[in-house]
Coordinates of C-alpha atoms in Angstrom, one line a residue:
L17 CA 65.1 109.1 34.7
E18 CA 66.9 112.3 36.2
E19 CA 64.8 114.9 37.9
G20 CA 65.3 118.6 37.7
P21 CA 64.0 121.6 36.1
Y22 CA 63.5 119.2 33.0
V23 CA 63.3 115.5 33.1
G24 CA 66.2 113.5 31.4
L25 CA 65.2 110.3 30.0
W26 CA 68.0 107.9 28.9
G27 CA 67.5 104.9 26.9
F28 CA 68.7 102.9 23.8
S29 CA 67.6 104.4 20.4
E30 CA 69.1 102.1 17.8
G31 CA 70.7 98.7 18.6
F32 CA 72.8 99.4 21.8
D33 CA 73.4 103.2 21.1
W34 CA 72.0 105.6 23.7
R35 CA 70.0 108.7 23.4
L36 CA 69.0 111.3 26.0
A37 CA 65.4 112.9 25.6
V38 CA 64.8 115.9 27.5
L39 CA 61.1 116.2 28.5
D40 CA 59.0 119.1 30.0
N41 CA 58.1 117.3 33.3
A42 CA 54.5 118.7 33.4
T43 CA 53.5 117.8 29.9
G44 CA 55.9 115.2 28.8
H45 CA 56.8 117.2 25.6
V46 CA 60.3 116.5 24.2
V47 CA 62.3 119.7 24.2
G48 CA 65.6 118.2 23.0
Y49 CA 67.5 115.1 22.1
R50 CA 71.2 114.3 22.2
D51 CA 72.9 111.0 21.2
V52 CA 75.2 109.8 23.9
A53 CA 77.7 107.1 24.5
A54 CA 76.1 105.8 27.8
E55 CA 74.1 107.1 30.6
G56 CA 75.0 110.4 32.4
D57 CA 73.5 112.6 35.0
Q58 CA 71.7 115.9 35.6
L59 CA 73.3 118.8 37.5
P60 CA 71.3 120.7 39.9
D61 CA 71.1 123.7 37.5
G62 CA 69.5 121.4 34.8
R63 CA 72.3 120.9 32.6
F64 CA 73.4 117.3 31.7
V65 CA 76.8 115.7 31.7
F66 CA 77.5 112.7 29.3
N67 CA 79.8 111.4 26.8
S68 CA 78.4 112.3 23.4
L69 CA 78.0 109.9 20.5
Q70 CA 79.5 111.9 17.4
A71 CA 78.8 109.4 14.8
R72 CA 76.8 106.1 14.8
G73 CA 78.7 103.5 12.6
D74 CA 77.1 100.5 10.7
D75 CA 78.8 98.4 13.2
R76 CA 78.5 99.5 16.8
G77 CA 82.3 99.2 17.1
D78 CA 82.5 101.9 14.6
S79 CA 80.5 104.5 16.5
I80 CA 82.5 107.6 17.6
F81 CA 82.4 108.2 21.4
G82 CA 83.3 111.6 22.8
P83 CA 83.8 114.3 23.8
L84 CA 82.8 114.2 27.5
E85 CA 80.6 117.4 27.9
I86 CA 78.2 119.4 30.0
W87 CA 75.1 120.4 27.7
D88 CA 72.5 122.9 28.5
P89 CA 69.2 122.0 27.0
V90 CA 67.9 125.4 27.2
T91 CA 70.7 127.2 25.3
G92 CA 72.1 124.2 23.4
Q93 CA 75.5 125.5 24.6
S94 CA 78.2 122.7 25.9
T95 CA 81.1 122.9 28.1
I96 CA 83.9 120.3 27.2
L97 CA 85.5 118.6 29.9
Q98 CA 87.8 116.1 27.9
D99 CA 88.1 116.8 24.1
C100 CA 88.8 113.2 23.1
S101 CA 86.9 110.9 20.8
A102 CA 87.5 107.3 19.6
P103 CA 85.7 104.5 17.9
L104 CA 84.0 102.3 20.5
S105 CA 86.1 99.4 19.4
E106 CA 89.3 101.4 20.5
A107 CA 87.6 103.2 23.5
E108 CA 86.5 100.1 25.0
G109 CA 89.9 98.6 24.1
N110 CA 88.5 95.2 22.8
A111 CA 91.1 92.7 22.2
Q112 CA 90.7 90.0 19.7
G113 CA 86.9 90.7 19.5
L114 CA 86.3 90.1 23.2
E115 CA 83.5 92.4 24.2
F116 CA 83.5 94.4 27.6
N117 CA 87.2 93.5 27.9
W118 CA 88.2 97.1 28.9
R119 CA 92.1 97.7 28.2
G120 CA 91.8 101.5 28.0
Y121 CA 92.4 104.0 25.2
V122 CA 95.0 106.6 24.9
C123 CA 93.8 110.0 23.5
P124 CA 96.1 111.9 21.0
D125 CA 97.2 114.3 23.8
G126 CA 98.5 111.3 26.0
D127 CA 95.5 111.4 28.2
L128 CA 93.2 108.4 28.9
F129 CA 89.8 108.1 27.5
F130 CA 87.1 109.0 30.2
G131 CA 83.5 109.0 30.0
F132 CA 81.4 105.8 29.6
S133 CA 79.2 107.1 32.5
A134 CA 79.3 110.5 34.2
V135 CA 77.9 111.6 37.6
S136 CA 77.6 114.9 39.2
S137 CA 78.1 115.8 43.0
P138 CA 75.1 116.9 45.0
D139 CA 76.0 120.6 44.6
G140 CA 76.8 120.3 41.0
L141 CA 80.5 121.6 41.8
Y142 CA 82.2 118.4 40.6
V143 CA 81.7 115.6 38.0
A144 CA 83.2 112.1 38.0
S145 CA 83.8 109.6 35.3
V146 CA 85.7 106.4 34.8
S147 CA 88.2 104.7 32.5
A148 CA 90.0 101.4 32.2
D149 CA 93.7 101.6 33.2
P150 CA 95.8 100.4 30.3
A151 CA 98.9 100.2 32.3
Q152 CA 97.3 97.4 34.5
A153 CA 95.9 95.4 31.4
P154 CA 97.1 91.8 31.5
E155 CA 99.4 90.7 28.6
N156 CA 96.9 87.9 27.9
P157 CA 94.0 89.6 26.1
S158 CA 91.5 87.0 27.2
E159 CA 92.0 88.1 30.8
M160 CA 89.9 90.7 32.4
N161 CA 91.3 94.1 33.2
R162 CA 90.2 94.6 36.8
S163 CA 91.8 97.9 37.2
V164 CA 89.9 101.3 36.5
L165 CA 90.5 104.9 37.0
L166 CA 88.1 107.3 38.6
R167 CA 88.6 110.9 37.6
I168 CA 86.9 114.0 39.2
W169 CA 86.6 117.4 37.5
E170 CA 85.8 120.8 38.8
V171 CA 82.6 122.0 36.8
A172 CA 83.6 125.8 37.0
T173 CA 87.1 125.4 35.7
G174 CA 87.2 122.0 33.8
A175 CA 90.4 121.2 35.8
V176 CA 91.1 117.7 37.0
A177 CA 90.5 117.5 40.8
A178 CA 91.7 113.9 41.4
T179 CA 92.3 110.5 39.6
H180 CA 91.9 107.4 41.7
E181 CA 92.6 103.8 40.9
V182 CA 90.1 101.3 41.9
Q183 CA 90.4 97.5 41.9
L184 CA 87.3 95.4 40.8
D185 CA 86.3 92.0 41.9
D186 CA 84.5 91.2 38.8
G187 CA 86.4 92.7 35.9
L188 CA 83.6 92.0 33.6
G189 CA 81.0 94.5 32.9
N190 CA 80.1 98.2 32.1
R191 CA 81.8 99.9 35.1
Q192 CA 78.9 102.4 35.4
L193 CA 78.9 105.2 37.9
T194 CA 75.4 105.8 39.3
H195 CA 75.6 108.3 42.1
F196 CA 78.0 111.0 43.5
G197 CA 77.1 111.5 47.1
D198 CA 78.6 113.5 49.9
G199 CA 82.1 112.4 49.7
W200 CA 81.5 109.0 47.9
I201 CA 80.8 107.5 44.4
A202 CA 78.9 104.5 43.6
L203 CA 80.3 102.3 40.9
I204 CA 78.7 99.0 39.5
D205 CA 81.0 96.2 39.4
G206 CA 79.8 93.8 37.0
F207 CA 76.4 93.4 35.1
P208 CA 73.8 94.6 37.5
G209 CA 71.1 91.9 37.8
S210 CA 72.8 89.2 35.9
L211 CA 75.9 87.8 37.5
R212 CA 76.0 86.5 41.1
S213 CA 79.2 88.7 41.5
S214 CA 77.7 92.1 40.5
Q215 CA 77.6 94.5 43.2
F216 CA 77.8 98.3 43.8
K217 CA 81.0 99.5 45.1
I218 CA 81.0 102.7 47.2
I219 CA 84.3 104.6 46.6
D220 CA 85.7 107.3 49.0
A221 CA 86.0 110.5 46.6
S222 CA 88.8 112.0 48.3
N223 CA 91.2 108.9 47.9
G224 CA 89.5 106.1 45.9
A225 CA 89.3 103.5 48.8
V226 CA 86.5 101.2 48.8
I227 CA 84.2 102.2 51.7
A228 CA 81.5 99.4 51.2
N229 CA 80.5 96.7 48.8
I230 CA 76.7 96.3 48.4
V231 CA 75.7 92.9 47.2
N232 CA 72.5 92.0 48.8
E233 CA 71.5 89.2 46.6
V234 CA 72.7 91.1 43.6
P235 CA 71.0 94.6 43.2
W236 CA 68.7 94.6 40.3
R237 CA 69.6 96.6 37.2
E238 CA 70.7 100.2 38.0
S239 CA 68.5 100.1 41.0
M240 CA 70.2 102.4 43.4
E241 CA 68.4 105.5 44.4
L242 CA 69.3 108.2 46.9
A243 CA 67.2 110.1 49.2
P244 CA 67.1 113.9 48.7
D245 CA 69.0 114.7 52.0
G246 CA 71.7 112.0 50.9
E247 CA 71.3 110.3 54.1
H248 CA 69.8 107.2 52.9
A249 CA 70.2 105.0 49.8
Y250 CA 67.6 102.4 48.6
F251 CA 68.3 99.3 46.4
V252 CA 65.8 96.7 45.1
T253 CA 66.5 93.0 44.5
E254 CA 65.2 91.1 41.5
E255 CA 62.4 89.6 43.8
G256 CA 61.2 93.2 44.6
V257 CA 62.7 93.4 48.1
M258 CA 63.7 97.0 49.0
V259 CA 66.6 97.5 51.0
E260 CA 67.5 100.9 52.9
Y261 CA 71.1 101.7 53.8
E262 CA 72.4 104.6 56.1
T263 CA 75.1 106.3 53.8
A264 CA 76.9 107.5 56.9
S265 CA 77.9 104.0 57.9
W266 CA 76.6 101.9 54.9
Q267 CA 74.8 99.6 57.2
Q268 CA 71.5 98.1 56.3
T269 CA 68.6 99.9 58.3
R270 CA 65.2 98.4 56.7
S271 CA 64.1 96.0 54.2
W272 CA 60.5 95.0 53.0
S273 CA 58.7 93.6 50.1
A274 CA 57.9 96.5 48.0
V275 CA 56.7 95.4 44.5
D276 CA 55.2 92.2 43.2
G277 CA 57.1 90.7 40.5
R278 CA 60.3 92.1 38.8
P279 CA 60.9 95.8 39.6
R280 CA 61.8 98.4 37.0
G281 CA 62.7 101.8 38.7
I282 CA 62.7 103.7 42.0
S283 CA 62.1 107.4 42.8
L284 CA 61.7 109.4 46.0
S285 CA 59.5 112.5 46.5
P286 CA 61.3 116.0 47.0
D287 CA 60.7 115.8 50.8
G288 CA 62.1 112.2 51.0
D289 CA 58.9 110.9 52.8
L290 CA 57.4 108.9 49.8
L291 CA 59.0 106.3 47.7
A292 CA 57.5 105.0 44.3
I293 CA 58.5 101.9 42.6
G294 CA 57.3 100.4 39.4
G295 CA 57.6 96.9 38.0
E296 CA 56.4 94.3 35.5
D297 CA 53.2 93.7 37.5
E298 CA 51.9 97.0 35.5
R299 CA 51.3 99.0 38.8
L300 CA 53.0 101.8 40.5
S301 CA 53.5 101.1 44.1
V302 CA 53.8 104.3 46.6
W303 CA 55.3 103.8 50.0
S304 CA 55.4 106.2 53.0
L305 CA 58.9 106.0 54.5
S306 CA 58.0 108.3 57.5
S307 CA 57.5 105.7 60.2
S308 CA 59.8 103.0 61.4
V309 CA 57.9 100.4 59.3
P310 CA 57.1 101.6 55.6
V311 CA 53.5 101.8 54.7
L312 CA 52.0 101.0 51.4
L313 CA 49.8 104.0 50.5
D314 CA 48.5 103.0 46.9
R315 CA 49.0 100.7 44.2
I316 CA 48.1 102.5 40.8
P317 CA 47.2 100.4 37.9
L318 CA 48.8 101.6 34.6
G319 CA 48.2 98.7 32.1
A320 CA 51.7 98.9 31.3
W321 CA 55.2 98.2 32.8
A322 CA 56.2 101.3 35.2
S323 CA 59.6 101.5 33.6
D324 CA 60.7 104.4 35.7
S325 CA 59.5 107.4 37.5
A326 CA 60.2 111.1 38.6
W327 CA 58.6 113.2 41.1
I328 CA 57.4 116.5 39.9
S329 CA 56.1 117.6 43.2
D330 CA 55.2 116.0 46.6
T331 CA 52.0 114.9 45.0
T332 CA 52.6 114.5 41.4
I333 CA 54.7 111.8 39.7
G334 CA 55.8 111.3 36.0
V335 CA 55.9 107.7 34.9
V336 CA 57.4 106.1 32.0
A337 CA 54.8 103.5 30.9
L338 CA 56.3 100.9 28.8
K339 CA 54.4 98.3 26.6
P340 CA 57.0 95.8 25.4
Y341 CA 57.4 95.9 21.6
A342 CA 54.5 98.6 21.5
G343 CA 56.4 101.7 22.7
I344 CA 56.6 104.1 25.7
E345 CA 54.6 107.1 27.0
W346 CA 54.9 109.7 29.5
R347 CA 52.1 109.9 32.1
T348 CA 51.5 112.3 34.9
I349 CA 49.7 110.9 38.0
E350 CA 48.2 113.0 40.7
L351 CA 48.2 111.2 44.1
D352 CA 45.2 111.5 46.4
P353 CA 46.1 114.5 48.9
D354 CA 44.3 112.6 51.6
L355 CA 46.7 109.6 51.2
V356 CA 49.9 111.7 51.3

């Protein structure tokens, strides 16, 4: 989920193709859909940045990805950051049918294809995306390309502000950007939650240097969440242990057992004092972070997996309740004012 004037729900629609559903955060009514190539981000003004899915082929490799755009769900208008499209098989640069072996795609104008994931800076002035670097692709197509390019655009002008090269440790995975913080960008290196080498790389947005590697027993899924003030980041392990880092130093500050069973999603209240985490235990756990030791305020039964959540206010949470193989629904939960 992405929080803002509207709630953006990113998920798979057909096969492994993504779709963005924009919801009214109070009612859960869908106000618009867009087919997208991968998960994107929401700008502070309510617009969304993503790489669009122009056409869905019978085979996923034939689906047309691009362009990279910023879309306004209210007006329906888009601003194009990179006007380049390609079949997925070419955009991923698969060689000899080796999925996820990124080798890079060169657009007709000679630029490289960016946009498998995109994130916005906290002030909404910049957008970042990622591409494989074909110049660094090994001659042997069975070897992984561990070199990626990180590009930053100015939102107001569409101009390229910077392009940095980043070396991965894994070389296998979706190279997803998850957050654009104050001077840093978080990149998943590997498949989160599935390989022991999976980690979050924290990249210096000014020069592309790696500031920190967050491994921490393999962060589960895309489990990173940032406090509203940007001063702390939260990760959760597959065992449900929440880990807090200070973003100024990327040193671990706290950890605690936050959820019973496999976790599904993290969100923080607008003031940053409360943290909600869902899981496959069919409950939403709400924690107070205001004291040195986090305090469990409530565990709210849902009768479904709390797949993800978004705070509508300091006392209201929107939850995506998932019943496997039965569908999902949007629920609005009012917290007890005496607890918060």
